[in-house]
Coordinates of C-alpha atoms (C1' of nucleotides) in Angstrom, one line a residue:
Chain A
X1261 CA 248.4 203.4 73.3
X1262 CA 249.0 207.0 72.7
X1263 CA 251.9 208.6 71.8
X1264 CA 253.5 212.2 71.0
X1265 CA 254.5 212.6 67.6
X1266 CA 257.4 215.2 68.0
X1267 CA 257.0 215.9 64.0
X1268 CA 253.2 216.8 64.2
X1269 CA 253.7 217.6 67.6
X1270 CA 250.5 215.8 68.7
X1271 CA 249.4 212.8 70.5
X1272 CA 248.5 210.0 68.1
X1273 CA 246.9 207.0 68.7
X1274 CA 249.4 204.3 68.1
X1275 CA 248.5 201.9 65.0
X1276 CA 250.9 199.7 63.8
X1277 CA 251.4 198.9 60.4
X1278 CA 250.9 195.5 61.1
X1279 CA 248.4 194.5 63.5
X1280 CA 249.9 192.5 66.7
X1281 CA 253.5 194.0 65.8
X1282 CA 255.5 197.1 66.1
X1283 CA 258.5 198.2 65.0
X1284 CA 260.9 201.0 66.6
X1285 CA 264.2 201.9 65.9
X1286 CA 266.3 204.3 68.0
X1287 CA 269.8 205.8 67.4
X1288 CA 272.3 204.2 69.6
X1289 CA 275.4 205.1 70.9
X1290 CA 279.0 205.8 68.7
X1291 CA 281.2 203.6 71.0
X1292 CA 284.3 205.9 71.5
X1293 CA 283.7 207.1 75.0
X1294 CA 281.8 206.2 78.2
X1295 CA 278.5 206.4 78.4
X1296 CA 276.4 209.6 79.8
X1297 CA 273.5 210.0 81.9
X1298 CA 271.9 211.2 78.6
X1299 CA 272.7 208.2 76.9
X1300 CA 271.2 206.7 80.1
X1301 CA 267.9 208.4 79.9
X1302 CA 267.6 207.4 76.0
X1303 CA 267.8 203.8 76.5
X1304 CA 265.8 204.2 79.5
X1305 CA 262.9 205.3 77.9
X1306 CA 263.1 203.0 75.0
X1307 CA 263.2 200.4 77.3
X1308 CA 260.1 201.7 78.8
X1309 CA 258.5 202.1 76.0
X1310 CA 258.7 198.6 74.6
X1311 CA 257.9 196.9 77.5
X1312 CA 254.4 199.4 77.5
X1313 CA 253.7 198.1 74.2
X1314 CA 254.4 194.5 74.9
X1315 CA 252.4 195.0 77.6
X1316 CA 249.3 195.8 75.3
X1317 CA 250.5 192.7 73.6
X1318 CA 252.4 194.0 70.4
X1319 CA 255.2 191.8 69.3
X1320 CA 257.8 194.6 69.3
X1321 CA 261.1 194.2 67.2
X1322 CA 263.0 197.0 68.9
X1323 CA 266.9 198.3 67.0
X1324 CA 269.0 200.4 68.7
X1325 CA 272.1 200.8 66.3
X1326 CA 275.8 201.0 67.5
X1327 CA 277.5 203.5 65.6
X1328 CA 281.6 201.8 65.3
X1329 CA 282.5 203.9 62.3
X1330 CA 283.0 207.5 63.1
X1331 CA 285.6 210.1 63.2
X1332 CA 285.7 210.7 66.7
X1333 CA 286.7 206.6 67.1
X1334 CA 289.4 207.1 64.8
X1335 CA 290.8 210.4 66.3
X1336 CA 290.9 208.2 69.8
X1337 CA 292.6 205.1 68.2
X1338 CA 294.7 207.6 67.2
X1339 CA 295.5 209.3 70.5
X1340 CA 295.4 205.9 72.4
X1341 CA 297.8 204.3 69.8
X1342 CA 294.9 201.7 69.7
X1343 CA 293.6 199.6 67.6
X1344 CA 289.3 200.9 66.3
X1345 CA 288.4 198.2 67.2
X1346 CA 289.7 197.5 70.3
X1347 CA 288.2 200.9 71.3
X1348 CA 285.0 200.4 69.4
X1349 CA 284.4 196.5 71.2
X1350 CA 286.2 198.0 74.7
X1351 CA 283.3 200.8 75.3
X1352 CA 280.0 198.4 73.4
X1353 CA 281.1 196.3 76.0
X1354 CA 281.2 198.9 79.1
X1355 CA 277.9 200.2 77.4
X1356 CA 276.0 196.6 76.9
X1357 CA 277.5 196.7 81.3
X1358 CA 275.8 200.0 82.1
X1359 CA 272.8 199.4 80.6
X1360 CA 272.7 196.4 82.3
X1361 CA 273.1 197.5 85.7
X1362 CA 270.1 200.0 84.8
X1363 CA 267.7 197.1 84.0
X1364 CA 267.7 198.2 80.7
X1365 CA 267.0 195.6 78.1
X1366 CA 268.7 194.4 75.5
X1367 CA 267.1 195.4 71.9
X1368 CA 265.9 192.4 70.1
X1369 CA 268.8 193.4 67.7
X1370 CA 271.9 195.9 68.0
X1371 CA 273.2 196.8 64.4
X1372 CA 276.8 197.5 63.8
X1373 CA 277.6 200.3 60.9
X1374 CA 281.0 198.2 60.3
X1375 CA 278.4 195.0 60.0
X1376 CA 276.0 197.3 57.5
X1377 CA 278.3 198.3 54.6
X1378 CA 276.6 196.4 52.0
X1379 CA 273.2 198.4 52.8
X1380 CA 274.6 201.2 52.7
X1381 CA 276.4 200.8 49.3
X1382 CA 273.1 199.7 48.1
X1383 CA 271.4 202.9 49.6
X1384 CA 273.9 205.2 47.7
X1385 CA 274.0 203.6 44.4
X1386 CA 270.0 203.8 44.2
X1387 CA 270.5 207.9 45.2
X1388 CA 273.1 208.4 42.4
X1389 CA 270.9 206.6 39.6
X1390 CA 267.9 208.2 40.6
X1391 CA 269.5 211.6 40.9
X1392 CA 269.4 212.4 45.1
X1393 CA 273.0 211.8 44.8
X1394 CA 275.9 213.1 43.2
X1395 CA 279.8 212.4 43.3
X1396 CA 282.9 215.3 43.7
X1397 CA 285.4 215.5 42.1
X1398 CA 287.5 214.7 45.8
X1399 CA 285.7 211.1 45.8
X1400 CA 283.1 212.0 48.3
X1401 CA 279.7 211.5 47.7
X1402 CA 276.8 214.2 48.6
X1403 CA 272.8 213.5 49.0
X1404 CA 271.7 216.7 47.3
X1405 CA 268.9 218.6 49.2
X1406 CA 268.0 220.6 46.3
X1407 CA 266.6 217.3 45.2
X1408 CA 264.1 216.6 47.9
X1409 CA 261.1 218.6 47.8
X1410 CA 259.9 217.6 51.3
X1411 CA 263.8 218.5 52.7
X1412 CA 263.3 220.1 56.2
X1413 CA 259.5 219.3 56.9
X1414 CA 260.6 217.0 59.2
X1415 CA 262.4 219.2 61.7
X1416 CA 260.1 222.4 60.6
X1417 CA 263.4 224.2 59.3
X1418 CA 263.2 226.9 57.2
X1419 CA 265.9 227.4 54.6
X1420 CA 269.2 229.0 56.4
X1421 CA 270.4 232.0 54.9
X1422 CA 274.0 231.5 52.2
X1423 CA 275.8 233.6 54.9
X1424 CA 275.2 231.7 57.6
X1425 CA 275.9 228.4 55.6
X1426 CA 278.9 229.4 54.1
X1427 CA 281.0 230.2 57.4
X1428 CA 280.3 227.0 58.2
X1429 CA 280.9 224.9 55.0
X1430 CA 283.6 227.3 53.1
X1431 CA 285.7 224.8 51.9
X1432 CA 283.5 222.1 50.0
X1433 CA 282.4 220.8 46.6
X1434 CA 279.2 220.8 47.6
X1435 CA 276.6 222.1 45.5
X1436 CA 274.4 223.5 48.0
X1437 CA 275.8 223.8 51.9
X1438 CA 273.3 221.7 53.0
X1439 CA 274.1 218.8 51.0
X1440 CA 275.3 216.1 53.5
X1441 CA 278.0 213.8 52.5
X1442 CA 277.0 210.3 52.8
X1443 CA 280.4 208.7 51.6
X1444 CA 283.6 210.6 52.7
X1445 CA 286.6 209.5 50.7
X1446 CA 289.5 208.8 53.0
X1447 CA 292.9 208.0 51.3
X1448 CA 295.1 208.5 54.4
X1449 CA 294.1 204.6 55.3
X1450 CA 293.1 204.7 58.8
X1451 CA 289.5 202.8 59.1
X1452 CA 288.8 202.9 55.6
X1453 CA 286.4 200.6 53.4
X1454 CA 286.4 199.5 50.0
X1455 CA 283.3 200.7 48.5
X1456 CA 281.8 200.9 44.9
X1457 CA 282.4 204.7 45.0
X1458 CA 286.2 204.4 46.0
X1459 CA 287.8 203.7 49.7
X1460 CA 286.4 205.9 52.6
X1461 CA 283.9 206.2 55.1
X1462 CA 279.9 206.1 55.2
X1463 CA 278.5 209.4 56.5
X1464 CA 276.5 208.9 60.0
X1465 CA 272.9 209.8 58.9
X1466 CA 273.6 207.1 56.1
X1467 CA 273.9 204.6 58.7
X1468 CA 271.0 204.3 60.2
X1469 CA 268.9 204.6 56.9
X1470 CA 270.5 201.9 55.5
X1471 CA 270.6 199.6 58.7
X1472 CA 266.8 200.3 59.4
X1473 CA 266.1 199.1 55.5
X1474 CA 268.0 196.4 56.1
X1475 CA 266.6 195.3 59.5
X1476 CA 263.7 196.4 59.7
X1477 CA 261.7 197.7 56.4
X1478 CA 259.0 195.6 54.9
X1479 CA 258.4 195.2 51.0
X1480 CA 254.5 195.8 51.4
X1481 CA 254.2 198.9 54.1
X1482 CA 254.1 202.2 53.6
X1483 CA 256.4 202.8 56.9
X1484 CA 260.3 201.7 57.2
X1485 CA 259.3 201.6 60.9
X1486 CA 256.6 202.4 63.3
X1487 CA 258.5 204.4 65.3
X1488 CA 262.1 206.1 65.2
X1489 CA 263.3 207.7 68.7
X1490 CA 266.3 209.0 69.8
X1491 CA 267.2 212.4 71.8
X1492 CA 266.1 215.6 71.0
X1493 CA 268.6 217.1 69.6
X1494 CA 268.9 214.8 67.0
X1495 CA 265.8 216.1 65.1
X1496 CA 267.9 218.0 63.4
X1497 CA 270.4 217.4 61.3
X1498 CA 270.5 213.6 62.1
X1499 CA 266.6 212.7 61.6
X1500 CA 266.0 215.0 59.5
X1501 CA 268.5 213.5 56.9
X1502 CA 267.9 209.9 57.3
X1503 CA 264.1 210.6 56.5
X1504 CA 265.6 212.1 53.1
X1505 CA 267.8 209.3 52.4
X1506 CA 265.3 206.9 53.0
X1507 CA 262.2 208.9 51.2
X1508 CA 264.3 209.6 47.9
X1509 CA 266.3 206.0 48.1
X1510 CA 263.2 203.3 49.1
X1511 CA 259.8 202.5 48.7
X1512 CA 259.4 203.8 52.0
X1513 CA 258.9 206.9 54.4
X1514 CA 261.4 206.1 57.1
X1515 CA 258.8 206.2 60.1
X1516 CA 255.0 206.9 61.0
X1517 CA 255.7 208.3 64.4
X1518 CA 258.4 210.1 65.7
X1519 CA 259.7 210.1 69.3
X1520 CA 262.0 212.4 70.9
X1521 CA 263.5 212.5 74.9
X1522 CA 264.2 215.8 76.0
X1523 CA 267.7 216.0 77.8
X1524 CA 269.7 215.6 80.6
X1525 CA 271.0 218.7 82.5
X1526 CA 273.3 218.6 85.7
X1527 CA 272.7 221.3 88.6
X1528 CA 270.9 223.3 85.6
X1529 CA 273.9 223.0 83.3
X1530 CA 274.2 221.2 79.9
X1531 CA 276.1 218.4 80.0
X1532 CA 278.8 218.8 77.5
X1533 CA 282.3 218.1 76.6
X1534 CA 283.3 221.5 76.9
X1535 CA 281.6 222.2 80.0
X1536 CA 283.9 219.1 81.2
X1537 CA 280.9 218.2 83.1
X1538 CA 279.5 215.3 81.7
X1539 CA 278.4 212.6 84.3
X1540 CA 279.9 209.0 83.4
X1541 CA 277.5 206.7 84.0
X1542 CA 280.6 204.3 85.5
X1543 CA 281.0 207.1 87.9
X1544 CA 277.2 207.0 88.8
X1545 CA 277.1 203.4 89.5
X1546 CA 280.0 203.3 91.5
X1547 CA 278.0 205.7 94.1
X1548 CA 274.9 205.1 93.4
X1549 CA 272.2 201.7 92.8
X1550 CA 271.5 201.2 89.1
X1551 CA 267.9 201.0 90.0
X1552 CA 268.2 204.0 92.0
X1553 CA 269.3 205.8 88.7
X1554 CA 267.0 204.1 86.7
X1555 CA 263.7 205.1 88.8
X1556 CA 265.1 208.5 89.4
X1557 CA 265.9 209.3 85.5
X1558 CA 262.3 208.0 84.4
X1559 CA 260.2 209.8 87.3
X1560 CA 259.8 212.5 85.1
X1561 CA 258.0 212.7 81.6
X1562 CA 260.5 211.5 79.0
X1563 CA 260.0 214.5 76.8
X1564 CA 260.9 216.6 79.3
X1565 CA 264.3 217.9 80.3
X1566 CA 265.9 216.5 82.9
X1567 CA 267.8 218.6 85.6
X1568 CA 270.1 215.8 87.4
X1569 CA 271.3 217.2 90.7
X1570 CA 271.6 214.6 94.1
X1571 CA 268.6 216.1 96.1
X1572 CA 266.7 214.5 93.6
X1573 CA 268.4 211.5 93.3
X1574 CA 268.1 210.9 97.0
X1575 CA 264.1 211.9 97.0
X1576 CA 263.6 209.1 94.0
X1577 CA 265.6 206.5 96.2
X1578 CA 263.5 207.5 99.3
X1579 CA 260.4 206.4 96.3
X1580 CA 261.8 203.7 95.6
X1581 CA 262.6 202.4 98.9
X1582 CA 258.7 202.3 99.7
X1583 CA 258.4 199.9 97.2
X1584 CA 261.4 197.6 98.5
X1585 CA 259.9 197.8 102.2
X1586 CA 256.8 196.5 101.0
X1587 CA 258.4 194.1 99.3
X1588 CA 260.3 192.6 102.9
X1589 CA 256.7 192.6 104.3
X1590 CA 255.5 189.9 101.4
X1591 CA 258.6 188.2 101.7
X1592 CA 258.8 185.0 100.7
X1593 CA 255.1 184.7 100.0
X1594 CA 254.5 182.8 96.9
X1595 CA 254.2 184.2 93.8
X1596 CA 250.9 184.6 91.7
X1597 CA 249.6 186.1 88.3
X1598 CA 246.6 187.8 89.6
X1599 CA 245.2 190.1 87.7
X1600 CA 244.5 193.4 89.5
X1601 CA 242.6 196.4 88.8
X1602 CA 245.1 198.5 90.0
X1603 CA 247.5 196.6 86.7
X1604 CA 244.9 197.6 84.4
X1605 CA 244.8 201.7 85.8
X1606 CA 248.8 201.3 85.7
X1607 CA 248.9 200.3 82.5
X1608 CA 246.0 202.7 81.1
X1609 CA 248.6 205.4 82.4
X1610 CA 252.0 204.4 80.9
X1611 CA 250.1 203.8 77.4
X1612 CA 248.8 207.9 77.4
X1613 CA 252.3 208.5 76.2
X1614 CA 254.0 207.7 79.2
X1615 CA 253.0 209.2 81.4
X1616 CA 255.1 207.7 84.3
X1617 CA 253.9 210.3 87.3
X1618 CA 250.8 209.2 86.9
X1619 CA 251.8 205.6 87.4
X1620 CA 253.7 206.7 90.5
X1621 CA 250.7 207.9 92.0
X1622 CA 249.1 204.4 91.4
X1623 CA 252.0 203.0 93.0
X1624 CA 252.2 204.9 95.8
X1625 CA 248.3 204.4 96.3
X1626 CA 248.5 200.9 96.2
X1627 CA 251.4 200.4 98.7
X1628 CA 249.9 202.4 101.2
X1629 CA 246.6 200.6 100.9
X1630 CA 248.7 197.4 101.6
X1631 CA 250.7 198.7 104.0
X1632 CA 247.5 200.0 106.4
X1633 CA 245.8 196.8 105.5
X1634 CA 248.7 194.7 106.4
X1635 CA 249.5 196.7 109.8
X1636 CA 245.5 196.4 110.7
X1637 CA 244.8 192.9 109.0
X1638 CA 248.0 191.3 108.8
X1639 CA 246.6 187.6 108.0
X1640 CA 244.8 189.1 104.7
X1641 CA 245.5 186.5 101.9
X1642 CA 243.8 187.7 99.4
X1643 CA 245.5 191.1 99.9
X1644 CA 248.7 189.1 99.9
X1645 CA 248.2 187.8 97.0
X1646 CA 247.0 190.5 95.1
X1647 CA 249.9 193.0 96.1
X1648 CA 252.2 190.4 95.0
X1649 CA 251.2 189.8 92.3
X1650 CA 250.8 194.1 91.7
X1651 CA 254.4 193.8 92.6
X1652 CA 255.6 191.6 89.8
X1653 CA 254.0 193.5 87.5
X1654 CA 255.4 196.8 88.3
X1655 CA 258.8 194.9 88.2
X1656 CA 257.9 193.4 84.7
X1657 CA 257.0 196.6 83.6
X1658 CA 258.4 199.6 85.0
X1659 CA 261.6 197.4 85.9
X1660 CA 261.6 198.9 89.6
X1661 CA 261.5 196.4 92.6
X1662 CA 263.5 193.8 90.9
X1663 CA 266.5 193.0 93.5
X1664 CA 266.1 190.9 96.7
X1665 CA 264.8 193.7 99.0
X1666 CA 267.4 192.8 102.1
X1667 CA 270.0 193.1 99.5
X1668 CA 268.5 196.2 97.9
X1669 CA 268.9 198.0 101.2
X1670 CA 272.7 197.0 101.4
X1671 CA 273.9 198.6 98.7
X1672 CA 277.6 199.6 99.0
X1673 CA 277.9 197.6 102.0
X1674 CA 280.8 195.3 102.4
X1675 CA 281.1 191.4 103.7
X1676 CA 283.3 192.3 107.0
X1677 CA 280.9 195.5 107.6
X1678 CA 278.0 193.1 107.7
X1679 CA 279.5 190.5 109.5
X1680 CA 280.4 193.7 112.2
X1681 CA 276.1 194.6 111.8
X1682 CA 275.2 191.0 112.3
X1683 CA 277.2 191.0 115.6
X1684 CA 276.6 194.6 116.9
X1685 CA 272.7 193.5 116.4
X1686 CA 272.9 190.3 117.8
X1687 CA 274.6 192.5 120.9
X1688 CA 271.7 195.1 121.0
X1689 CA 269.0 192.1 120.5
X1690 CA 270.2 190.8 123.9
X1691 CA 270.2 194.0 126.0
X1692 CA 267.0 194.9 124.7
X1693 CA 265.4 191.3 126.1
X1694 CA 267.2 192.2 129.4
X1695 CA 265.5 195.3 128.9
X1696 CA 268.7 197.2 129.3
X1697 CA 267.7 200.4 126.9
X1698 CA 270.2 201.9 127.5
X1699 CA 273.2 199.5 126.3
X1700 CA 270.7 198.6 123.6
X1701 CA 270.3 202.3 122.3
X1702 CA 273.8 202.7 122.7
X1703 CA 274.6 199.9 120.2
X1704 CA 272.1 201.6 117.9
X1705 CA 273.6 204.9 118.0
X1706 CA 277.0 202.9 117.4
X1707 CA 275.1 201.6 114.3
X1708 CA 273.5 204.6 112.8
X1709 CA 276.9 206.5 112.9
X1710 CA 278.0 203.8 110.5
X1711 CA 275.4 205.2 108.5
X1712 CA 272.5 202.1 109.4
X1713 CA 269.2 202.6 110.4
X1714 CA 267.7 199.8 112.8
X1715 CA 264.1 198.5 112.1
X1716 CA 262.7 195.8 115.1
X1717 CA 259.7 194.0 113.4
X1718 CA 257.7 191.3 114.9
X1719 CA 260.2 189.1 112.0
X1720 CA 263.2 190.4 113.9
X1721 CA 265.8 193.1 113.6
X1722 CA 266.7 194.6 110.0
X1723 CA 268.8 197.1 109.1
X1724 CA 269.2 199.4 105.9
X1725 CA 272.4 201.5 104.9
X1726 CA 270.7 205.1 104.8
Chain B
rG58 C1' 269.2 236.7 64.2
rG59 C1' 265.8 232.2 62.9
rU60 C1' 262.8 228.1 64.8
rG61 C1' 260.6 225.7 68.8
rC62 C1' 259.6 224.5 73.9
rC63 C1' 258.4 225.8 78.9
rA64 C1' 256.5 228.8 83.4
rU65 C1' 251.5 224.6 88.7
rC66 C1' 252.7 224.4 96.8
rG67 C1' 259.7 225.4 100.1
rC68 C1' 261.7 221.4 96.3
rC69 C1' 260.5 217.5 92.4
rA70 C1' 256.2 216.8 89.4
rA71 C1' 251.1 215.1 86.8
rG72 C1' 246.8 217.3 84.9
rU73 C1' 245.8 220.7 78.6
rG74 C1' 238.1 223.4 78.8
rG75 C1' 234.4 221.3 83.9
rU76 C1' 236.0 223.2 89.0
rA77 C1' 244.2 221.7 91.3
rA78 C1' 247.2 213.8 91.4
rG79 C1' 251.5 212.0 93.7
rG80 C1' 256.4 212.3 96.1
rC81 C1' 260.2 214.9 99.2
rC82 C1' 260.4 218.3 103.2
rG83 C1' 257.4 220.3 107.5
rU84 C1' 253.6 220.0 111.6
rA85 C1' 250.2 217.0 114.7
rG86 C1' 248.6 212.1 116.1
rC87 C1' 248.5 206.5 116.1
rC88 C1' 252.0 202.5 116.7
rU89 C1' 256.9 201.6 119.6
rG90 C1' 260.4 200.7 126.0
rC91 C1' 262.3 204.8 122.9
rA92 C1' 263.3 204.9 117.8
rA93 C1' 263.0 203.4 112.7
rA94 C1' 259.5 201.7 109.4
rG95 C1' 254.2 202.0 108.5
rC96 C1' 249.5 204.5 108.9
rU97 C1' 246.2 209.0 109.6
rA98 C1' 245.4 214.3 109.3
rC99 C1' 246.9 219.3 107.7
rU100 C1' 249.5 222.8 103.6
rA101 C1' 248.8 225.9 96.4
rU102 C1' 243.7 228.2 92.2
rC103 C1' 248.1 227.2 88.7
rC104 C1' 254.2 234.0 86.3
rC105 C1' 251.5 239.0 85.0
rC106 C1' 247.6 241.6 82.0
rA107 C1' 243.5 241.4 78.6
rG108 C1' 240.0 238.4 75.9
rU109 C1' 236.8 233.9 74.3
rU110 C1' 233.3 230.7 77.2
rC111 C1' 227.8 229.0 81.3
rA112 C1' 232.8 227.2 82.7
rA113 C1' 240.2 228.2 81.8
rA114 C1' 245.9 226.1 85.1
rU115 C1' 244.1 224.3 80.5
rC116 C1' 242.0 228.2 74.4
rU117 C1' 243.5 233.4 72.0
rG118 C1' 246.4 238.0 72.1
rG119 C1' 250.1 240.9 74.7
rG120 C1' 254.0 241.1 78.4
rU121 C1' 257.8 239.1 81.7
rG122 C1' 261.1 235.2 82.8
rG123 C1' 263.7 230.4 81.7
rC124 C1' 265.5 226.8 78.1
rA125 C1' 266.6 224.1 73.6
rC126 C1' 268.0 223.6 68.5
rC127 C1' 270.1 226.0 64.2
rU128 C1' 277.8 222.8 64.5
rC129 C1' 279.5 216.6 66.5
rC130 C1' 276.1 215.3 70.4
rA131 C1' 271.2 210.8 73.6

RNA sequence: GGUGCCAUCGCCAAGUGGUAAGGCCGUAGCCUGCAAAGCUACUAUCCCCAGUUCAAAUCUGGGUGGCACCUCCA
């Protein structure tokens, strides 16, 4: 397994710190609004990624945090008149949902900030006494970057100029402007804790260092984790930060290899909340197949950015449909475990960081070797068997081909609409055997402007919502 | 302004020193009552210029054009 380092900006062989195992910890969500397509492609590619190394049999312990302490929550509890953590459980819920309906996995655990104050008040106390840390006057308490040395190697950063710095921070007790505050002193009450340095808040990038000691670290390594991921952008400030908590604060550097995903753009713009176009996820699944989403938002390298528009999205289903129509062919056919060559080339691709186009073109290879084997030899068994069994693997691994492909091809199609197909087919079945084309193409054309195609196969008539 | 990334067929997109994968679209054909699906065939020398090399899309320098981060953000 190879993978970019996005801090050495290399590809590394991947060796974990303990053989058979890996660790990899990726910054999740902060639960006070609906999910993204970004968000999508993040957990998309984690996904991915863990089920490539427990492919080449690692024992992975993945952690994707969720981030229920935030400012952002408050300000919307506030707004809503809500309770945090009615809004905090309300969208982990509708996230856990989304993810879901994208195949995405769940991580073998899911952190909570509100669940990891004890770490963190153990992370802080150990930056104070060893001097990283230092407390104002207003109760808040800053990790000093003048401390660390090995401050911005992470993210390559030079030092930022005082002008610069100053607009930004004017107002603060800080003793350098990029001192981050890792416990914010709140008195106003809402969504405070008690805490050893008075009642407030724990600063984000304090989070996840604390929750990845406490989850994940081992006494004896070198490493908190293998590998920390999360979306590019977070680099800097967010990574960047953590590593210094954790570097000055443990035993530990906070990771060995570093993975970023590049972003998601729609029709070429950044998704943002000011551009007020960000694309709900919610609102994607309501139009669109998760899986449809899911193969379409990994076709592309996962370090690479991601320029969402339909055309696309309709060219990855038209991919993804090949797979599904091969699938009706085999169906019912029982299932095997075979082990392929074609498995073993799929594999050796994903593991070269990745690289998921390459896998495609396996894919695509491989069904239309089946397909022109199966329209010249249909009775091939062995063929039969070996295709199913390529198929499960590309559904264990690559999570594509997973539905029941008569189903697949009905997304969005409802009971009394099917019940209408089922009878206008039935109709059309019986011209054609009274070889009346033209009441039988007339029922198709009926059918297709409801937005069905008609295939007649020696197994019968199916149809598939275009 | 600082830092970094990118530029491959109409579109999407691999390949990062050894002579251009794949998909969509398109054209022709096979199959079909006709279609659909499936199959077969055909379509680029890699933004520009210079250099290194036996050999470059791949390395170096310069140019042009995109983009990202530097502030909360996946």
């Amino acid at each position: 397994m190879r993978i970019y380092d996005s801090v050495q900006k290399i590809k590394r062989e991947f060796i974990p710190q303990e053989e058979g195992k890996a660790t990899l910890y990726v910054c999740g969500p902060t639960v006070y609004d609906n999910a993204h397509l970004g968000h999508a492609k993040s957990a998309l590619v984690f996904d991915l990624l863990t089920r490539i190394l427990r492919a080449n049999g690692l024992n992975v312990t993945y952690a994707r945090n969720i981030t229920d302490i935030d400012d952002k929550i408050i300000k919307k509890a506030r707004e809503q008149k809500k309770d945090i953590k009615e809004i905090t459980d309300f969208f982990t819920e509708a996230f856990h949902k989304e993810m879901s309906s994208l195949g995405v996995s769940r991580p073998t655990i899911e952190p909570k900030a509100t669940e990891s104050l004890e770490a963190m008040f153990t992370l802080i106390q150990k930056l104070i006494d060893n001097g990283h840390a230092y407390k104002t006057q207003d109760g808040d308490v800053y990790f000093d970057t003048a401390s660390d040395s090995e401050y911005l190697k992470l993210s390559a950063r030079v030092q930022e100029d005082e002008d610069r710095q100053e607009r930004v921070e004017s107002s603060s007790l800080k003793k350098n402007p990029a001192d981050f505050a890792m416990w914010k002193s709140v008195k106003d009450g809402s969504l405070t804790f008690t805490s050893p340095f008075g009642e407030g808040r724990p600063g984000w990038h304090l989070e996840c260092s604390a929750m990845i000691e406490k989850h994940l670290a081992c006494e004896n390594n070198e490493f908190s984790v293998d590998i920390h991921g999360g979306g590019a952008d977070l680099l800097f400030p967010h990574h960047e930060n953590e590593a210094a908590q954790t570097r000055c604060g443990s035993s530990h550097t906070l990771a060995n290899y570093w993975m970023h995903n590049g972003f998601v753009n729609i029709n070429g713009e950044k998704m943002s909340k000011s551009l007020g176009n960000s694309f709900f996820l919610k609102d994607a699944l309501k139009q669109y197949d998760g899986e449809v989403l899911r193969f379409y938002l990994l076709s592309t390298h996962y370090r690479s950015n991601f320029n969402f528009n339909t055309e696309d999205l309709t060219t990855a289903k038209k991919r993804l449909d090949k797979i599904y129509r091969l699938k009706k062919r085999l169906f019912g056919l029982a299932e095997n475990s075979d082990t392929t060559s074609f498995q073993t080339e799929l594999l050796t691709a994903l593991s070269d960081d990745m690289n998921v186009s390459t896998a495609l073109a396996l894919i695509e290879d491989m069904l239309s070797t089946a397909n022109e084997t199966l329209d010249t030899a249909g009775k091939h068994k062995l063929l039969k068997r070996e295709t199913i069994s390529n198929l499960t693997y590309i559904e264990n691994i690559l999570g594509f081909g997973v539905q029941n492909p008569f189903e697949y091809f009905q997304f969005g199609v409802d009971e009394a609409t099917k019940e209408k197909l089922a009878t206008l087919i039935q109709q059309r079945d019986e011209a054609k055997k009274e070889k009346n084309f033209e009441a039988s193409d007339k029922l198709r054309d009926t059918i297709l402007a409801c937005g069905v195609s008609l295939m007649d196969t020696p197994q019968g008539t199916f149809w598939e919502k275009i």
